[in-house]
Coordinates of C-alpha atoms in Angstrom, one line a residue:
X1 CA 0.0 0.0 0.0
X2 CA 0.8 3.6 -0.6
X3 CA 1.7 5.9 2.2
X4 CA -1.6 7.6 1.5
X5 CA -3.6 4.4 2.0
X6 CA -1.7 3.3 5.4
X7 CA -3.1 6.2 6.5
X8 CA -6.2 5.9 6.0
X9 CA -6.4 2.2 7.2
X10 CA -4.4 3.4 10.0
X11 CA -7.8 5.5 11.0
X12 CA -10.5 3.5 9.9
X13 CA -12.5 0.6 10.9
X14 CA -12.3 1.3 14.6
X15 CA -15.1 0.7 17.7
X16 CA -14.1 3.5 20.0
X17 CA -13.6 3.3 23.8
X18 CA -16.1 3.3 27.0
X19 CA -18.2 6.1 27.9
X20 CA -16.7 5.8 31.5
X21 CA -13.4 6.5 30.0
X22 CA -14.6 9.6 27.8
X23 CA -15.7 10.5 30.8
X24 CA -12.5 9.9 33.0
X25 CA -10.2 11.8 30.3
X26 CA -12.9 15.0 30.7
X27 CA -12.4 15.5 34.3
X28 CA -8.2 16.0 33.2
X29 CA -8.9 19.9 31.6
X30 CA -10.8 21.1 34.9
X31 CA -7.7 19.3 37.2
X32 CA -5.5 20.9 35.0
X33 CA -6.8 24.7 35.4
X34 CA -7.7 23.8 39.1
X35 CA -3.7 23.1 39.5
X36 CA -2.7 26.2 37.5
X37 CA -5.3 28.3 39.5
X38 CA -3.9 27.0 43.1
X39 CA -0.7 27.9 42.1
X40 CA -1.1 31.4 41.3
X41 CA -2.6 32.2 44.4
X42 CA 0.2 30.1 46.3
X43 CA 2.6 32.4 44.2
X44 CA 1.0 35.5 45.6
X45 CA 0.7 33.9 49.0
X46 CA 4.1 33.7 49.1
X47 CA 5.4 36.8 46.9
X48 CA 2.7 39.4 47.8
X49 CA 2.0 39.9 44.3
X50 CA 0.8 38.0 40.7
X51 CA 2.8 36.5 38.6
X52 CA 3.3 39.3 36.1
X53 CA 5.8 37.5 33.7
X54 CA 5.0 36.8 30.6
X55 CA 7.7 34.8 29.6
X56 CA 7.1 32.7 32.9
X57 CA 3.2 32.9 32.8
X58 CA 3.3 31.2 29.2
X59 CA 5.5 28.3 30.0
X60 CA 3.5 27.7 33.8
X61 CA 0.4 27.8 31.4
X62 CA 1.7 25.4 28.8
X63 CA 3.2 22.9 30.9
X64 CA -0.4 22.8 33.2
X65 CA -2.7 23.5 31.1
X66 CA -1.6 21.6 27.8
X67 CA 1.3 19.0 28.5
X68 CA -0.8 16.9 31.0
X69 CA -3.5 16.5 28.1
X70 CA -0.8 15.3 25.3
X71 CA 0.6 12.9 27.6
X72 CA -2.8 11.6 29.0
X73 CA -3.6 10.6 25.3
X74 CA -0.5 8.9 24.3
X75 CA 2.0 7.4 26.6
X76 CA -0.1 7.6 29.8
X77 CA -3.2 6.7 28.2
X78 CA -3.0 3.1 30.1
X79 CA -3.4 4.2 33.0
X80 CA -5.8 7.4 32.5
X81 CA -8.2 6.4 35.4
X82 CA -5.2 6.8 37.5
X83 CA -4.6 10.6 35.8
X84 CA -7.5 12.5 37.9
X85 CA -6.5 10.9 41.0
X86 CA -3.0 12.1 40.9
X87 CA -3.9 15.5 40.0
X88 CA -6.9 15.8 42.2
X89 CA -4.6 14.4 45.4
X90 CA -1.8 17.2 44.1
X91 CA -5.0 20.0 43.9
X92 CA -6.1 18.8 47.3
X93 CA -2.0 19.2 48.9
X94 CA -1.4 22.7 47.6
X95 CA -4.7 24.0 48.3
X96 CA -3.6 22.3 51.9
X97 CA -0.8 24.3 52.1
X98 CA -2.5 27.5 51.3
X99 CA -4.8 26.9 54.2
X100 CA -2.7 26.1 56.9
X101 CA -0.4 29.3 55.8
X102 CA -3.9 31.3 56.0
X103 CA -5.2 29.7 59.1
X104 CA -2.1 30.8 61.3
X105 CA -2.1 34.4 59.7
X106 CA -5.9 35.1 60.0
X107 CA -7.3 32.2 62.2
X108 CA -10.5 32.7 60.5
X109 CA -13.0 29.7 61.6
X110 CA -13.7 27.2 58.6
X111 CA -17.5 27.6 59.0
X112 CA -17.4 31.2 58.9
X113 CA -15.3 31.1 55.7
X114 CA -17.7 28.9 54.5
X115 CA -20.8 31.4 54.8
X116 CA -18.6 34.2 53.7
X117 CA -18.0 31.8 50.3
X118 CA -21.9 31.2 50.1
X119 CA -22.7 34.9 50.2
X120 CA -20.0 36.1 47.9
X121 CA -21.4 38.3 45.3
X122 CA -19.5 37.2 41.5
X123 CA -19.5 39.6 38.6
X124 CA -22.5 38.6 36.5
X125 CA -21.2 40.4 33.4
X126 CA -19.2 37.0 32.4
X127 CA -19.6 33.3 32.8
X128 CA -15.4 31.9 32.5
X129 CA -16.5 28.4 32.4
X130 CA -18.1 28.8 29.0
X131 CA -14.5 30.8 27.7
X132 CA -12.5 28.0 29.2
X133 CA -15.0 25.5 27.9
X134 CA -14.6 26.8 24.4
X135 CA -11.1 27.4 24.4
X136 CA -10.6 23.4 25.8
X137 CA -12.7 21.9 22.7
X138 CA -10.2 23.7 20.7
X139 CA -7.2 22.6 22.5
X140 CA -8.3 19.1 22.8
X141 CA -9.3 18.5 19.4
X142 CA -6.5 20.6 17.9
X143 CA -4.1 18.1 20.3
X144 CA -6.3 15.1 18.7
X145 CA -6.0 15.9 14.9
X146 CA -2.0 15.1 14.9
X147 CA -2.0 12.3 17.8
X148 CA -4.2 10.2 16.0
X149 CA -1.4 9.7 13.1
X150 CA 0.5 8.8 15.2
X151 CA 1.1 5.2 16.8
X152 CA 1.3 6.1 20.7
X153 CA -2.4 7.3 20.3
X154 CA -4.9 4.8 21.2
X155 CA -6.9 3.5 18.4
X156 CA -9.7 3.3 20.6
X157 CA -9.8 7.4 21.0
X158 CA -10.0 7.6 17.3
X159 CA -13.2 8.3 15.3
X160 CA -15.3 4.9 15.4
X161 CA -16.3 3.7 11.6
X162 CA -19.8 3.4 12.4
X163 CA -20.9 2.6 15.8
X164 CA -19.1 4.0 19.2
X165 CA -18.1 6.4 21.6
X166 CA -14.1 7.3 20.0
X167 CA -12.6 10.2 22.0
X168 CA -12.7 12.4 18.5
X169 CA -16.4 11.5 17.8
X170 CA -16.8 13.9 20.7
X171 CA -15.1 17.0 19.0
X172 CA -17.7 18.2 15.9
X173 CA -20.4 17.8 18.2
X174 CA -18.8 19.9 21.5
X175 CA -17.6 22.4 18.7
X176 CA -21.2 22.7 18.0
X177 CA -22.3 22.9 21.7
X178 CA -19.6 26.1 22.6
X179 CA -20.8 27.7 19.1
X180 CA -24.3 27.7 20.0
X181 CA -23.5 28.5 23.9
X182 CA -22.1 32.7 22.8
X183 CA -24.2 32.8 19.0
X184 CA -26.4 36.0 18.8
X185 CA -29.8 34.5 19.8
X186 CA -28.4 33.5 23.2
X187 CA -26.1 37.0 23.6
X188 CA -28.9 39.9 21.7
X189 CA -31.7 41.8 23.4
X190 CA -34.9 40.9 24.1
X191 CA -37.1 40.4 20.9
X192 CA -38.8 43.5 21.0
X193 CA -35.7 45.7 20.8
X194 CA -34.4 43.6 18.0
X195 CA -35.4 42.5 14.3
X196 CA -37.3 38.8 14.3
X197 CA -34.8 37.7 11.1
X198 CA -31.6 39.9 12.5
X199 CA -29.7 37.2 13.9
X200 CA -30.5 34.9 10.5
X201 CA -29.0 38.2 8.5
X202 CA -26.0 38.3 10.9
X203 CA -25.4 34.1 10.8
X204 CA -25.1 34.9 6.6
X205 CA -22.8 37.5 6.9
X206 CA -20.8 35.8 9.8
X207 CA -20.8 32.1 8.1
X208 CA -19.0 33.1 4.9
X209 CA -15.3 32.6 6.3
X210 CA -16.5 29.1 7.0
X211 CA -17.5 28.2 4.0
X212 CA -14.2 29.6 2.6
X213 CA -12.2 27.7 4.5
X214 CA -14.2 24.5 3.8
X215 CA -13.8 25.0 0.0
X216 CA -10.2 25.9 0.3
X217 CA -9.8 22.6 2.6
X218 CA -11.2 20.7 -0.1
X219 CA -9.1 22.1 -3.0
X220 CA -6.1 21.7 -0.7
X221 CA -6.6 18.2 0.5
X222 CA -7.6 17.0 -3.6
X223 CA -4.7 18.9 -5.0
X224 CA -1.7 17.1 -2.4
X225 CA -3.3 14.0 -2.2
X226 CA -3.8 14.3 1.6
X227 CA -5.5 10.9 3.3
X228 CA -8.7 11.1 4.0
X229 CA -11.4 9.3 6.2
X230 CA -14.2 9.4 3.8
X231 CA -16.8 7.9 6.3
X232 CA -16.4 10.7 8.3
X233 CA -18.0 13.4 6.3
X234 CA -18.1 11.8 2.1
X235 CA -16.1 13.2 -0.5
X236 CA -16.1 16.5 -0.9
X237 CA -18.3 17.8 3.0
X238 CA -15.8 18.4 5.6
X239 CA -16.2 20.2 9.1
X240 CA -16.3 23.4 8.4
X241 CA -19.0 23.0 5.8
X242 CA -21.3 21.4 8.8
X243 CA -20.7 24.5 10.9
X244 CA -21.7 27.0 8.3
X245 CA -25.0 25.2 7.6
X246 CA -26.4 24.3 11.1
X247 CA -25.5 28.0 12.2
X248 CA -27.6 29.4 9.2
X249 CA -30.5 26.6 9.7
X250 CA -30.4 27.3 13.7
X251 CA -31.1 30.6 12.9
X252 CA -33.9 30.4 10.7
X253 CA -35.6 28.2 12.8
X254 CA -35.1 29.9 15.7
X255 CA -36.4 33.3 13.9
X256 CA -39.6 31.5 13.0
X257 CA -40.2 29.7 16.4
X258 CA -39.4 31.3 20.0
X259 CA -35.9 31.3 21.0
X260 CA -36.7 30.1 24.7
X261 CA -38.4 26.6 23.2
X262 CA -36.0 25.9 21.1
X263 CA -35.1 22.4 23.3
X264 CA -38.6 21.6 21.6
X265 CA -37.5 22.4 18.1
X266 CA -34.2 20.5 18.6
X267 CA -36.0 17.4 20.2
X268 CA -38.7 17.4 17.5
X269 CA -35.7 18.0 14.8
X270 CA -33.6 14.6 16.3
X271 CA -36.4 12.4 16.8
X272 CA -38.1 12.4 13.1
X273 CA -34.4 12.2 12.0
X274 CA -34.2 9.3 14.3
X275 CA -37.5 7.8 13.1
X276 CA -36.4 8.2 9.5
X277 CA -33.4 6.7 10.2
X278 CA -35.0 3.6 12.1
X279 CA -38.3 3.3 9.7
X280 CA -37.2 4.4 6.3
X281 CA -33.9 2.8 4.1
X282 CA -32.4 6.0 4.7
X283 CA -29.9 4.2 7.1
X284 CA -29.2 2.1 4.8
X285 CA -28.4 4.9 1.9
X286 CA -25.9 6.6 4.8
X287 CA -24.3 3.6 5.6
X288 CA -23.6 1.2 2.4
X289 CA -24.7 4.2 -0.3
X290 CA -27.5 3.5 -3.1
X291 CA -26.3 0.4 -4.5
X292 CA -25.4 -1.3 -1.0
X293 CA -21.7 -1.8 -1.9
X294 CA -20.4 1.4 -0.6
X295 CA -20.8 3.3 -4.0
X296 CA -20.5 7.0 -4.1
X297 CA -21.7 8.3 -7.7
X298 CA -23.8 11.8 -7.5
X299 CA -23.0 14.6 -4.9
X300 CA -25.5 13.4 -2.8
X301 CA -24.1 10.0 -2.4
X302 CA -20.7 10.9 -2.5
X303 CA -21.0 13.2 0.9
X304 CA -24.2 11.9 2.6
X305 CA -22.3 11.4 5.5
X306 CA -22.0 15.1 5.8
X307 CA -25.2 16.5 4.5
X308 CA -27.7 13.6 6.6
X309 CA -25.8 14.3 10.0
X310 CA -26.4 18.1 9.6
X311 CA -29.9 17.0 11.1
X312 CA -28.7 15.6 14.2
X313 CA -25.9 18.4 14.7
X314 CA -28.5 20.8 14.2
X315 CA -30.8 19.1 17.0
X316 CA -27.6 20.0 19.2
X317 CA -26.9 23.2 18.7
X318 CA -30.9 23.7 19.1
X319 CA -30.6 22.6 22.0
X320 CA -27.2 24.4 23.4
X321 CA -29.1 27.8 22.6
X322 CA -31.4 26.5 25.5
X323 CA -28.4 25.7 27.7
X324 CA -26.4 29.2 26.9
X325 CA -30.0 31.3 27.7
X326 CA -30.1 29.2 31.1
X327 CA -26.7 29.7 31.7
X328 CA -26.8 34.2 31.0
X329 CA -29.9 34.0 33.5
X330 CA -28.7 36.9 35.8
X331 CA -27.0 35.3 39.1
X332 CA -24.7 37.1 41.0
X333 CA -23.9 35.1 44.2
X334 CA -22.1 31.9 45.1
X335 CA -25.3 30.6 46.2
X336 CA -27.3 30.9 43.0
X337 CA -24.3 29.1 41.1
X338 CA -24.3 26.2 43.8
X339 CA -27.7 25.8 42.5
X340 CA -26.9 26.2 39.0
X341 CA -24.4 23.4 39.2
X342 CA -27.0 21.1 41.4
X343 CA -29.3 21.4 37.9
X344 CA -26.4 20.9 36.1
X345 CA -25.9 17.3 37.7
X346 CA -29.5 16.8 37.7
X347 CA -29.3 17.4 33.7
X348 CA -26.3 15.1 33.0
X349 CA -28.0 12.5 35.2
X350 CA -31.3 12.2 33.3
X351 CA -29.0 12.7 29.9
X352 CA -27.2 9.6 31.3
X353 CA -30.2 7.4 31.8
X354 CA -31.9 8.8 28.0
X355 CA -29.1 7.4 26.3
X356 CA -29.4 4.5 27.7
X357 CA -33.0 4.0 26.6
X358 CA -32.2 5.2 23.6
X359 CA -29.5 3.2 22.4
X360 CA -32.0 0.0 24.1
X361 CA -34.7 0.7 21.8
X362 CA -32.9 2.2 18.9
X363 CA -29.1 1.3 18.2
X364 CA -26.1 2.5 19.8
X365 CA -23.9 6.2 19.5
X366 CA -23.3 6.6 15.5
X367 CA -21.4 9.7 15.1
X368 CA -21.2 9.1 11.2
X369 CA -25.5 9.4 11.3
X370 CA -25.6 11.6 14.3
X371 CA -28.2 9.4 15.1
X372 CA -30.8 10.5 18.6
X373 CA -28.5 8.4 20.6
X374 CA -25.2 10.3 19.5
X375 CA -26.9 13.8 20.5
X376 CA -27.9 12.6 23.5
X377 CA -24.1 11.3 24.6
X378 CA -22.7 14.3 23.1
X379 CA -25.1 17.4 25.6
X380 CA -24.5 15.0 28.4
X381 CA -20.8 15.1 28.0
X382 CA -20.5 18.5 27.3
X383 CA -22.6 19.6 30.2
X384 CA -20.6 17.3 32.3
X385 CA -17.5 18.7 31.5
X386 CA -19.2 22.3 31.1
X387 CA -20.5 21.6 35.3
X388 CA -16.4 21.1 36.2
X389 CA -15.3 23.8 35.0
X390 CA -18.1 25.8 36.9
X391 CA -17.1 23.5 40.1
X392 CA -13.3 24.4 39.1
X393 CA -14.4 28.3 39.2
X394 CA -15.9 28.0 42.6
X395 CA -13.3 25.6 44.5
X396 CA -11.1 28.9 43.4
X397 CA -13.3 31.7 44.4
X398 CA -13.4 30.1 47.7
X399 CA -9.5 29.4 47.8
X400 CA -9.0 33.3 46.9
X401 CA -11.3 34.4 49.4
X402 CA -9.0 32.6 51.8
X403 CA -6.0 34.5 50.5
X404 CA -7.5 38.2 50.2
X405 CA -6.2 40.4 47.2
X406 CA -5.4 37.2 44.8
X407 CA -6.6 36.6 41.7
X408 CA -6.4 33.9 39.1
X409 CA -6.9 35.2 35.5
X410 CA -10.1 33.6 33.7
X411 CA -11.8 32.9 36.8
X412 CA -14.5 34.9 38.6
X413 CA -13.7 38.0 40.0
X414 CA -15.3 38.5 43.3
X415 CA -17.1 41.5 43.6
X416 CA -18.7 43.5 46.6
X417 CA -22.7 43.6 46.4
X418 CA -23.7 47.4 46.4
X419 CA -24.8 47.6 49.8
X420 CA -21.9 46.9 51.4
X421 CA -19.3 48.9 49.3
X422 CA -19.7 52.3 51.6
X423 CA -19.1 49.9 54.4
X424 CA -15.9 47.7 52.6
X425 CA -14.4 50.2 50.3
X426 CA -14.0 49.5 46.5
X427 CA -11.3 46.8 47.0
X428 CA -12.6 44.2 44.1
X429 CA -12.9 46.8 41.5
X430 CA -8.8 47.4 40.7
X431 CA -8.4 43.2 41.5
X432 CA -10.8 42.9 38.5
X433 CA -8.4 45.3 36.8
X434 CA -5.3 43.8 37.5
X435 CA -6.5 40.6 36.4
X436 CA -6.9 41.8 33.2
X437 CA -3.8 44.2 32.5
X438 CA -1.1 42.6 34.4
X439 CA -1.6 38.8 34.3
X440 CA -1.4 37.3 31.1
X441 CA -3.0 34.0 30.4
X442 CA -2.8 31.5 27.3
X443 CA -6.8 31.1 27.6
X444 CA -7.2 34.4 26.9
X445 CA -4.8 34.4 24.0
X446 CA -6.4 31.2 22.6
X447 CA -9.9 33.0 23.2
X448 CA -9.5 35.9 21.1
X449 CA -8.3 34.0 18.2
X450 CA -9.8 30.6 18.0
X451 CA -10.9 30.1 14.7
X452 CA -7.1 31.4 14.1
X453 CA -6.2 28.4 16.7
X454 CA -8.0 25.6 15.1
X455 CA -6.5 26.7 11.5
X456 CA -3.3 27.2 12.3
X457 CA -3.4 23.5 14.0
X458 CA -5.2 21.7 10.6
X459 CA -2.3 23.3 8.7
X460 CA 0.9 22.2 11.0
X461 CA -0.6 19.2 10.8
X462 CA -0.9 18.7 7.5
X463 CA 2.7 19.9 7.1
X464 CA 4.1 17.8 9.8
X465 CA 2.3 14.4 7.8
X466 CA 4.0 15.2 4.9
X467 CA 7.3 15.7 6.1
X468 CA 7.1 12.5 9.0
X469 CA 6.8 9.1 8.6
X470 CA 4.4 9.8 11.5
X471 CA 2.8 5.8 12.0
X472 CA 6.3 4.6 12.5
X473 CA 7.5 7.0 15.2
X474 CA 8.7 5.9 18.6
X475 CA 7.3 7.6 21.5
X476 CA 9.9 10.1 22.6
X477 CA 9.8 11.6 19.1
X478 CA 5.8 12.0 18.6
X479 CA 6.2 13.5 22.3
X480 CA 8.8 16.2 21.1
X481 CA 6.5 16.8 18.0
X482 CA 3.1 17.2 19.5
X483 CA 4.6 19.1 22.6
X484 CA 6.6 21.4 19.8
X485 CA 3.7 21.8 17.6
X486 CA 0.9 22.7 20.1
X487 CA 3.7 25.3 22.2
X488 CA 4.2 27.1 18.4
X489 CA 0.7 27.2 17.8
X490 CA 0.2 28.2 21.8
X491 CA 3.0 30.8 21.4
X492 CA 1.9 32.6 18.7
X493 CA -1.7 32.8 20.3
X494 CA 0.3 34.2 23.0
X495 CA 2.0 37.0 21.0
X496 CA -0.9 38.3 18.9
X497 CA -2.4 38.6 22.8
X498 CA 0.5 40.3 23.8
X499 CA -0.1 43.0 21.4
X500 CA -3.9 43.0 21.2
X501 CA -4.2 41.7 17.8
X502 CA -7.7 40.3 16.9
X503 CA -7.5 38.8 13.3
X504 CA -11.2 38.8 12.8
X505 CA -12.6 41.1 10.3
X506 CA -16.3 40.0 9.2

């Protein structure tokens, strides 16, 4: 076989892993920014001030933040149940440390820290765990994309052919989750101030970069020959094709019905798809083409991979608008977010016990239809992994309150409530500040330029194919390439942050 076709048997015809694993390797980015957090606020314990240094701030973030997640999926992938116990256990001893440093300077009593924590008033005008939520899809899957060429990454995280839970199934549809979690009909004003087809006239305007990328991924990928899964999207359909089209169909829908119903619209939008799919021969068509042998003659044929799943990635990001207009309901205390994260749990639970029923009387998680069962798996882990980044954000809003004056960039700022701030003073106003001028942060940088991120990744590793033999590497090289390729890609994030450069201009 060509080096083309190893490839693309090397990523084909796989099952995927256990949903208790998925689920294991999702607690790892909340650990990660949990250790990264408890460490800046040990630094200042210690120092007096932030850590202010970019050049010090970048490689603290890189090598907590990111390296932890490379390893986890190759060379430590054996023992990834293992992974959140060691960093939880190393979260739990530095955030011991900070206590008993606290407790003999202030000798505050633990229940009365507790209330104070309760009471805190949080600045409602941003929710981090939705930025760090974003910014993590794009790490994780931009981390993915290369590993899997590679022979240290599990077979069992890659994209399963037809059936299964891979790792990568995951990514399109949590891509479409944080999409839908900060699009316009979740951020704009009420409908009466605005326009009932403005946010469909802003979604046309705003999807045409997609679709200029997607074409000029296909041209790029036909003109070098690049390997290709073709079960993932058909022929010609790639991801950000998908994007483009359930952003504009979101936004019609949700124009014609009302925004706050739309988990209606997206469960009435997955379950006809489902019952097509189970009562029609159009699960047949998907799977084996027209002819039953696999044929793909005719553009519909040839990517109906891509245009039939648009259905069940549309159901999703239906239903994500319902999660981001939950999540921007105005809460400004501890309290109400303790709540929040109680529904949360109560919403991943019942997810939980739907896909089980569904994949008993239907047929199991098919990322390649994006069948009911898939949608289910694929809210339930993203609002699992969405609920520990808002637990990560609180375990940190209480440590800070233990050490007064820190502050951990990309986390909530504590703020004072307006009756007490004649009382207090204005303290939490310049924190907020500082956190914003003086302490860089690589999930900031990411932030401002994802679609910049996850480009700049699909082209390194194209290049870094090409050059490398990549399914005959040992491990200590694919270590030195993934951990050099995400740092370049992190670095010049990092840079264009640096010098407040946004390249976005539609």
């Amino acid at each position: 076989m060509s080096q083309k076709q190893l490839k693309e048997a090397f990523i084909s015809n796989l099952n995927g892993t256990s949903l208790l694993e998925i689920s294991a390797g999702l607690s790892l980015p909340p650990l990660c920014l949990l250790c990264r957090g408890l460490l800046l606020i040990l630094y200042y314990l210690h120092h007096g001030k932030p850590l202010s240094s970019r050049k010090y701030s970048l490689l603290l973030d890189f090598l907590v933040l990111v390296s932890p997640l490379v390893f986890s999926c190759t060379v430590l992938s054996p023992i990834i149940f293992f992974i959140p116990v060691i960093l939880a256990a190393f979260c739990a001893g530095i955030f011991s440390k900070i206590y008993s440093q606290t407790k003999r300077e202030a000798r505050a009593p633990f229940g009365q820290i507790v209330k104070e924590f309760q009471k805190a008033c949080l600045d409602p005008e941003s929710i981090p765990a939705i930025t760090v939520f974003r910014v993590y899809v794009n790490v994780l899957t931009s981390i993915s994309i290369l590993a899997v060429d590679f022979p240290q990454y599990p077979r069992r995280y890659a994209k399963a052919e037809t059936y299964g839970t891979g790792a990568m199934d995951l990514g399109v549809g949590a891509f479409i989750f944080g999409n839908a979690l900060v699009c316009p009909e979740v951020r704009q004003k009420p409908p009466r101030t605005q326009p009932r087809f403005s946010s469909l006239a802003r979604q046309v305007f705003s999807v045409w970069p997609l679709i200029a990328l997607g074409v000029g991924r296909l041209l790029s990928v036909k003109s070098i020959e690049y390997h290709e899964h073709t079960s993932e999207y058909g022929v010609h359909w790639n991801f950000f094709f998908t994007l483009a089209l359930v952003r504009l169909a979101a936004s019609l829908l949700l124009a014609l019905f009302p925004k706050h119903k739309a988990w209606l619209v997206a469960l009435a939008v997955a379950v006809l798809y489902q019952l097509l799919l189970s009562t029609t021969s159009l699960k047949m068509f998907i799977l084996h083409g027209s002819d039953g042998r696999g044929s793909r003659l005719g553009f519909l044929s040839a990517n109906r991979e891509g245009l039939f799943s648009l259905f069940g990635y549309l159901a999703i990001y239906l239903a994500s608008v319902q999660v981001g207009l939950w999540l921007l309901q105005r809460r400004s205390s501890v309290r109400g977010w303790l709540e929040a994260l109680g529904a949360l749990a109560l919403a991943v639970l019942l997810l939980w016990v739907l896909l089980q029923l569904c994949q008993a009387c239907t047929e199991p998680v098919s990322r390649r239809m994006a069948n009911l069962p898939f949608c289910t798996w694929v809210l339930a882990q993203c609002l699992l992994l969405l609920g520990f980044f808002v637990l990560t954000d609180l375990s940190l809003v209480f440590t800070k309150l233990l050490v007064k004056g820190s502050s951990v960039p990309c986390c909530w700022k504590v703020v004072l409530p307006p009756d007490s701030r004649k009382k207090q003073g204005t303290e939490a106003v310049p924190v907020g500040r500082q956190d914003k001028l003086s302490q860089p942060c690589l999930i900031s940088a990411i932030n401002k330029n994802q679609l910049l991120f996850f480009l700049l990744a699909n082209v390194m590793t194209g290049a870094v194919n090409i050059l490398i033999d990549t399914i005959h590497s040992k491990a200590a090289f694919t270590l030195c390439i993934l951990h050099l390729y995400m740092f370049l890609n992190c670095l010049i994030m990092y840079i264009l942050h640096a010098r407040n450069i946004v390249l976005k201009f539609w």
